[in-house]
XYZ file of C-alpha atoms in Angstrom:
239
model
C 52.417 -20.905 -15.444
C 51.499 -21.271 -19.254
C 54.565 -20.506 -21.383
C 56.051 -21.533 -24.375
C 53.221 -23.388 -25.886
C 51.897 -23.850 -29.623
C 48.862 -25.249 -31.029
C 48.361 -25.381 -34.466
C 46.697 -27.593 -37.428
C 44.125 -28.882 -34.690
C 40.244 -28.979 -34.974
C 38.297 -28.469 -32.069
C 34.707 -29.783 -32.577
C 31.258 -29.795 -30.860
C 32.555 -28.626 -27.689
C 30.248 -28.105 -24.684
C 26.937 -29.351 -23.728
C 23.223 -29.923 -25.540
C 21.743 -29.478 -21.854
C 19.346 -26.415 -21.665
C 21.875 -24.294 -19.693
C 23.136 -20.852 -20.600
C 26.752 -20.868 -19.323
C 27.949 -24.566 -18.888
C 30.815 -26.399 -20.806
C 32.005 -25.844 -24.155
C 35.501 -23.850 -24.669
C 37.594 -24.947 -27.364
C 40.582 -23.941 -25.394
C 40.501 -23.107 -21.869
C 43.156 -21.978 -19.696
C 42.456 -21.381 -16.040
C 43.893 -18.392 -14.190
C 47.551 -19.173 -14.480
C 49.101 -17.587 -11.187
C 52.622 -16.825 -12.472
C 53.370 -14.440 -15.259
C 53.325 -16.416 -18.386
C 54.578 -16.009 -21.942
C 54.744 -17.245 -25.516
C 51.072 -18.682 -26.290
C 50.742 -19.147 -30.215
C 47.373 -20.533 -31.399
C 47.365 -20.675 -34.881
C 46.003 -22.369 -38.182
C 43.106 -24.171 -36.221
C 39.636 -24.963 -36.965
C 36.979 -24.457 -34.290
C 33.396 -25.509 -35.157
C 30.276 -25.484 -32.570
C 31.807 -24.340 -29.248
C 29.064 -24.347 -26.573
C 30.714 -21.454 -24.719
C 33.531 -19.639 -25.747
C 36.180 -20.687 -28.689
C 39.209 -19.492 -26.703
C 38.995 -18.222 -22.888
C 41.461 -17.572 -20.118
C 39.446 -17.554 -17.326
C 38.739 -16.821 -13.596
C 40.644 -15.486 -10.755
C 43.639 -13.588 -11.128
C 45.476 -10.349 -9.454
C 46.736 -8.899 -13.000
C 49.594 -11.125 -13.621
C 50.898 -10.216 -17.135
C 50.546 -12.440 -19.784
C 53.218 -11.659 -22.443
C 53.342 -12.491 -26.564
C 50.105 -14.401 -26.798
C 48.967 -15.224 -30.710
C 45.720 -16.424 -31.988
C 46.107 -15.857 -35.552
C 44.920 -17.451 -38.637
C 42.044 -19.527 -37.269
C 38.992 -20.567 -38.602
C 35.951 -20.306 -35.904
C 32.436 -21.247 -37.291
C 29.231 -22.576 -35.333
C 26.974 -24.058 -37.618
C 22.996 -23.956 -37.722
C 23.055 -27.469 -35.934
C 24.825 -26.070 -32.834
C 21.568 -26.247 -30.845
C 20.643 -27.354 -27.426
C 18.015 -29.582 -26.410
C 15.786 -26.736 -25.729
C 16.402 -25.721 -29.422
C 18.309 -22.649 -28.776
C 21.354 -21.754 -30.360
C 24.413 -22.398 -27.743
C 27.402 -20.131 -27.188
C 28.432 -16.779 -25.300
C 30.778 -15.578 -27.402
C 34.413 -15.883 -29.256
C 37.089 -15.067 -26.968
C 37.027 -14.669 -23.308
C 39.721 -12.963 -21.236
C 37.394 -13.141 -17.883
C 40.557 -14.081 -15.735
C 41.713 -10.766 -14.180
C 45.091 -10.655 -16.192
C 46.950 -7.965 -18.406
C 48.770 -8.575 -21.742
C 51.782 -7.567 -23.637
C 52.145 -8.012 -27.111
C 48.822 -9.445 -27.881
C 48.070 -10.360 -31.606
C 44.542 -11.710 -33.116
C 44.767 -11.562 -36.785
C 43.797 -12.998 -39.797
C 41.029 -14.949 -37.998
C 37.568 -15.910 -39.861
C 34.625 -16.171 -37.366
C 31.247 -16.838 -38.009
C 28.440 -17.458 -35.261
C 28.748 -16.090 -31.477
C 31.460 -13.471 -31.933
C 31.928 -11.540 -28.602
C 35.006 -10.808 -27.153
C 35.305 -10.009 -23.482
C 38.386 -8.508 -22.182
C 38.627 -7.840 -18.112
C 41.988 -6.486 -17.710
C 41.912 -5.828 -13.868
C 42.398 -2.427 -14.421
C 45.828 -2.706 -15.421
C 47.876 -1.716 -18.403
C 47.718 -4.011 -21.330
C 50.233 -3.019 -24.132
C 50.674 -3.462 -27.869
C 47.496 -5.007 -28.907
C 47.137 -6.028 -32.640
C 43.754 -6.801 -33.890
C 43.939 -6.942 -37.684
C 42.339 -8.506 -40.842
C 39.927 -10.308 -39.297
C 36.339 -11.095 -40.869
C 33.737 -11.573 -38.385
C 30.258 -12.378 -38.630
C 27.166 -12.701 -36.129
C 24.733 -15.211 -36.987
C 22.573 -17.440 -35.134
C 20.683 -18.784 -38.401
C 17.314 -17.290 -37.240
C 17.557 -19.500 -33.935
C 16.968 -17.967 -30.228
C 20.491 -18.031 -28.478
C 20.627 -19.528 -25.190
C 22.856 -16.881 -23.321
C 25.193 -15.029 -26.433
C 26.575 -11.799 -25.051
C 25.281 -8.719 -27.157
C 28.719 -7.068 -28.173
C 31.566 -7.552 -30.299
C 34.740 -6.128 -28.306
C 33.839 -5.262 -24.818
C 37.319 -4.718 -23.458
C 35.478 -3.365 -19.793
C 38.214 -3.145 -17.228
C 41.212 -2.924 -19.587
C 43.566 0.014 -20.070
C 44.795 -0.246 -23.625
C 48.006 1.208 -24.570
C 49.354 0.928 -28.118
C 45.886 -0.493 -29.958
C 46.315 -1.314 -33.619
C 42.922 -2.030 -34.980
C 43.003 -2.343 -38.829
C 41.257 -3.653 -41.924
C 38.935 -5.844 -39.921
C 35.539 -6.609 -41.572
C 33.054 -6.190 -38.802
C 30.071 -4.827 -40.823
C 28.407 -8.094 -40.132
C 28.764 -8.178 -36.492
C 25.540 -6.298 -35.674
C 27.012 -5.441 -32.097
C 28.616 -2.254 -30.596
C 32.271 -2.504 -29.151
C 33.929 -0.978 -25.968
C 37.711 -0.513 -26.435
C 38.757 -0.514 -23.045
C 38.469 1.387 -19.523
C 40.803 3.871 -21.256
C 42.720 3.884 -24.790
C 46.212 5.588 -24.893
C 47.665 5.688 -28.342
C 45.907 3.794 -31.096
C 45.498 3.648 -34.730
C 42.023 2.560 -35.916
C 42.003 2.542 -39.748
C 40.674 0.804 -42.797
C 37.931 -1.188 -40.784
C 34.412 -2.020 -41.940
C 32.226 -1.445 -39.029
C 28.510 -2.100 -38.592
C 25.504 0.418 -38.346
C 25.090 3.340 -36.277
C 23.006 1.273 -33.920
C 26.164 -0.308 -32.967
C 28.602 2.326 -32.643
C 32.292 1.701 -31.098
C 32.923 3.564 -27.729
C 36.258 4.995 -26.877
C 36.697 6.187 -23.578
C 39.455 8.303 -21.566
C 41.395 8.793 -24.725
C 44.910 9.968 -24.230
C 47.952 10.248 -26.543
C 47.445 10.068 -29.968
C 44.202 8.566 -31.406
C 43.977 8.000 -35.205
C 40.760 7.334 -36.873
C 41.267 6.831 -40.390
C 39.278 5.617 -43.572
C 36.744 3.407 -41.897
C 33.415 2.720 -43.322
C 30.135 1.514 -41.833
C 26.854 0.369 -43.307
C 25.099 3.841 -43.160
C 25.990 7.453 -42.609
C 25.039 7.402 -38.848
C 27.629 7.609 -35.734
C 30.273 5.167 -36.029
C 32.041 6.020 -32.754
C 31.441 7.465 -28.965
C 34.059 9.231 -27.346
C 33.385 9.491 -23.713
C 34.810 10.336 -20.269
C 37.284 13.274 -20.935
C 39.338 12.433 -17.877
C 42.683 10.843 -17.496
C 42.879 7.483 -16.575
C 43.922 6.443 -12.861
C 47.551 5.111 -13.788
C 48.351 8.287 -16.065
C 50.798 10.627 -14.264
C 52.502 12.219 -17.118
């Protein structure tokens, strides 16, 4: 179990490895598979620089245990031009990795500034994650013209998570240059006031149920900003 933890005013720098490998070493903060339901993890007002894998990760294993009241707010996360390995490639896989097979309740990711490897992977184990707020973040994807070693080609990849009550608001994602997939299903969402990249990187909403409000968003061009797909109820939906 990991509960009642607060991490703030710290600097995590030069994590990972300079070896010429893709997925090896280098998380700013790594939580490894708490097997008991956990709660109240507050990571705020920190600086993360030059991580070699993920900035914040909850990884490996699990059976759908729930983690409640997780906050990752007001952090500065930057990978600089010198974040390279011995092969001359830019290091890093992404920004956040919830690869453990967990679900979440009351998850906040707000007011962060991110520059570098910017993907967020979210397993979810096919369970319901409720009350997810992603707001007021500025996220920039850049490798400074260097070839990345193993970065993942997405922004939000919530690939096996059923999201219920999502607030995605006032985020500047215009320089992400990567598409997003907001869950295996999406039940009740407000998506408004965001700046998205071009139509070559649309946001995908699958199995939409409940109230889906998409309002006052902008993109870099006049093409397609959203994909809606899989018009069938998610497996858990019984009403």
